[in-house]
Amino acid sequence: DVKKLVSILCLGAVLLCGCARRYVITLNTGSQISTTSKPRLKNGAYVYKDYAGREASTPAGRVVEIAPASMASKSSTQFKISH
């Protein structure tokens, strides 16, 4: 399920790279998630729209930073999946 989400996010990033209002969520693992809407805190999780236009969420405890894509710090472990 995580691999599917990562694949969709990567494909969306390639297809929609010119979108305005993009944000990057950096997780405590160093992974980054690109969004098409500003993440909002709701019931202990950040809720946002992914590149496919679907609503997704990430627990607030895993989030280190939320920043506009133009200001987000770059991570060398982007989309790294650890088991």
PDB file of C-alpha atoms in Angstrom:
ATOM      1  CA  ASP A   1       0.000   0.000   0.000  1.00  0.00           C
ATOM      2  CA  VAL A   2       2.864   2.394   0.795  1.00  0.00           C
ATOM      3  CA  LYS A   3       4.645   1.429  -2.432  1.00  0.00           C
ATOM      4  CA  LYS A   4       1.470   2.195  -4.378  1.00  0.00           C
ATOM      5  CA  LEU A   5       1.198   5.619  -2.732  1.00  0.00           C
ATOM      6  CA  VAL A   6       4.848   6.389  -3.473  1.00  0.00           C
ATOM      7  CA  SER A   7       4.392   5.342  -7.096  1.00  0.00           C
ATOM      8  CA  ILE A   8       1.345   7.570  -7.458  1.00  0.00           C
ATOM      9  CA  LEU A   9       3.142  10.498  -5.847  1.00  0.00           C
ATOM     10  CA  CYS A  10       6.157  10.084  -8.149  1.00  0.00           C
ATOM     11  CA  LEU A  11       3.961   9.835 -11.238  1.00  0.00           C
ATOM     12  CA  GLY A  12       1.959  12.855 -10.114  1.00  0.00           C
ATOM     13  CA  ALA A  13       5.129  14.849  -9.537  1.00  0.00           C
ATOM     14  CA  VAL A  14       6.255  14.164 -13.090  1.00  0.00           C
ATOM     15  CA  LEU A  15       2.877  14.954 -14.661  1.00  0.00           C
ATOM     16  CA  LEU A  16       1.938  17.981 -12.575  1.00  0.00           C
ATOM     17  CA  CYS A  17       5.254  19.619 -11.789  1.00  0.00           C
ATOM     18  CA  GLY A  18       3.911  23.066 -12.743  1.00  0.00           C
ATOM     19  CA  CYS A  19       1.120  23.166 -10.139  1.00  0.00           C
ATOM     20  CA  ALA A  20       0.831  26.095  -7.772  1.00  0.00           C
ATOM     21  CA  ARG A  21       0.377  25.651  -4.006  1.00  0.00           C
ATOM     22  CA  ARG A  22       2.527  22.578  -3.705  1.00  0.00           C
ATOM     23  CA  TYR A  23       3.744  21.659  -0.233  1.00  0.00           C
ATOM     24  CA  VAL A  24       6.303  19.162   1.020  1.00  0.00           C
ATOM     25  CA  ILE A  25       5.760  17.229   4.245  1.00  0.00           C
ATOM     26  CA  THR A  26       9.026  15.964   5.757  1.00  0.00           C
ATOM     27  CA  LEU A  27       8.654  12.945   8.044  1.00  0.00           C
ATOM     28  CA  ASN A  28      10.816  11.974  11.020  1.00  0.00           C
ATOM     29  CA  THR A  29      12.308   9.192   8.842  1.00  0.00           C
ATOM     30  CA  GLY A  30      13.625  11.771   6.374  1.00  0.00           C
ATOM     31  CA  SER A  31      11.039  10.819   3.730  1.00  0.00           C
ATOM     32  CA  GLN A  32       9.192  13.595   1.950  1.00  0.00           C
ATOM     33  CA  ILE A  33       5.613  13.675   0.659  1.00  0.00           C
ATOM     34  CA  SER A  34       4.576  16.207  -1.991  1.00  0.00           C
ATOM     35  CA  THR A  35       1.005  17.508  -1.829  1.00  0.00           C
ATOM     36  CA  THR A  36      -1.265  19.621  -4.028  1.00  0.00           C
ATOM     37  CA  SER A  37      -3.002  21.320  -1.095  1.00  0.00           C
ATOM     38  CA  LYS A  38      -1.913  22.880   2.168  1.00  0.00           C
ATOM     39  CA  PRO A  39      -1.953  20.196   4.885  1.00  0.00           C
ATOM     40  CA  ARG A  40      -4.441  20.872   7.692  1.00  0.00           C
ATOM     41  CA  LEU A  41      -4.277  19.363  11.184  1.00  0.00           C
ATOM     42  CA  LYS A  42      -7.407  17.334  11.886  1.00  0.00           C
ATOM     43  CA  ASN A  43      -7.837  14.881  14.787  1.00  0.00           C
ATOM     44  CA  GLY A  44      -4.101  14.350  15.313  1.00  0.00           C
ATOM     45  CA  ALA A  45      -3.204  13.898  11.639  1.00  0.00           C
ATOM     46  CA  TYR A  46      -2.324  16.214   8.770  1.00  0.00           C
ATOM     47  CA  VAL A  47      -4.878  15.891   5.978  1.00  0.00           C
ATOM     48  CA  TYR A  48      -4.016  16.919   2.408  1.00  0.00           C
ATOM     49  CA  LYS A  49      -4.694  16.064  -1.233  1.00  0.00           C
ATOM     50  CA  ASP A  50      -2.206  13.898  -3.092  1.00  0.00           C
ATOM     51  CA  TYR A  51      -1.315  14.348  -6.767  1.00  0.00           C
ATOM     52  CA  ALA A  52      -4.215  12.117  -7.823  1.00  0.00           C
ATOM     53  CA  GLY A  53      -6.612  14.511  -6.066  1.00  0.00           C
ATOM     54  CA  ARG A  54      -7.459  12.039  -3.310  1.00  0.00           C
ATOM     55  CA  GLU A  55      -7.529  12.978   0.346  1.00  0.00           C
ATOM     56  CA  ALA A  56      -4.671  11.431   2.325  1.00  0.00           C
ATOM     57  CA  SER A  57      -3.399  11.831   5.880  1.00  0.00           C
ATOM     58  CA  THR A  58      -0.226  11.426   7.915  1.00  0.00           C
ATOM     59  CA  PRO A  59      -0.083  11.206  11.742  1.00  0.00           C
ATOM     60  CA  ALA A  60       1.128  14.511  13.224  1.00  0.00           C
ATOM     61  CA  GLY A  61       3.729  12.692  15.341  1.00  0.00           C
ATOM     62  CA  ARG A  62       5.584  11.622  12.184  1.00  0.00           C
ATOM     63  CA  VAL A  63       5.759  15.147  10.698  1.00  0.00           C
ATOM     64  CA  VAL A  64       8.946  17.189  11.169  1.00  0.00           C
ATOM     65  CA  GLU A  65       8.294  20.010   8.677  1.00  0.00           C
ATOM     66  CA  ILE A  66       5.617  21.313   6.331  1.00  0.00           C
ATOM     67  CA  ALA A  67       6.817  23.882   3.830  1.00  0.00           C
ATOM     68  CA  PRO A  68       5.947  25.238   0.393  1.00  0.00           C
ATOM     69  CA  ALA A  69       7.751  23.184  -2.240  1.00  0.00           C
ATOM     70  CA  SER A  70       9.961  26.147  -3.139  1.00  0.00           C
ATOM     71  CA  MET A  71      11.174  26.494   0.471  1.00  0.00           C
ATOM     72  CA  ALA A  72      11.354  22.859   1.608  1.00  0.00           C
ATOM     73  CA  SER A  73      14.723  21.514   2.655  1.00  0.00           C
ATOM     74  CA  LYS A  74      16.002  18.841   0.294  1.00  0.00           C
ATOM     75  CA  SER A  75      16.355  15.289   1.575  1.00  0.00           C
ATOM     76  CA  SER A  76      18.679  12.678   0.150  1.00  0.00           C
ATOM     77  CA  THR A  77      16.338   9.933   1.421  1.00  0.00           C
ATOM     78  CA  GLN A  78      13.252  11.134  -0.457  1.00  0.00           C
ATOM     79  CA  PHE A  79      10.657   8.370  -0.759  1.00  0.00           C
ATOM     80  CA  LYS A  80      12.827   5.851   1.059  1.00  0.00           C
ATOM     81  CA  ILE A  81      10.798   2.967   2.441  1.00  0.00           C
ATOM     82  CA  SER A  82      12.164   1.119   5.455  1.00  0.00           C
ATOM     83  CA  HIS A  83      10.748  -2.101   6.883  1.00  0.00           C
TER      84      HIS A  83
END
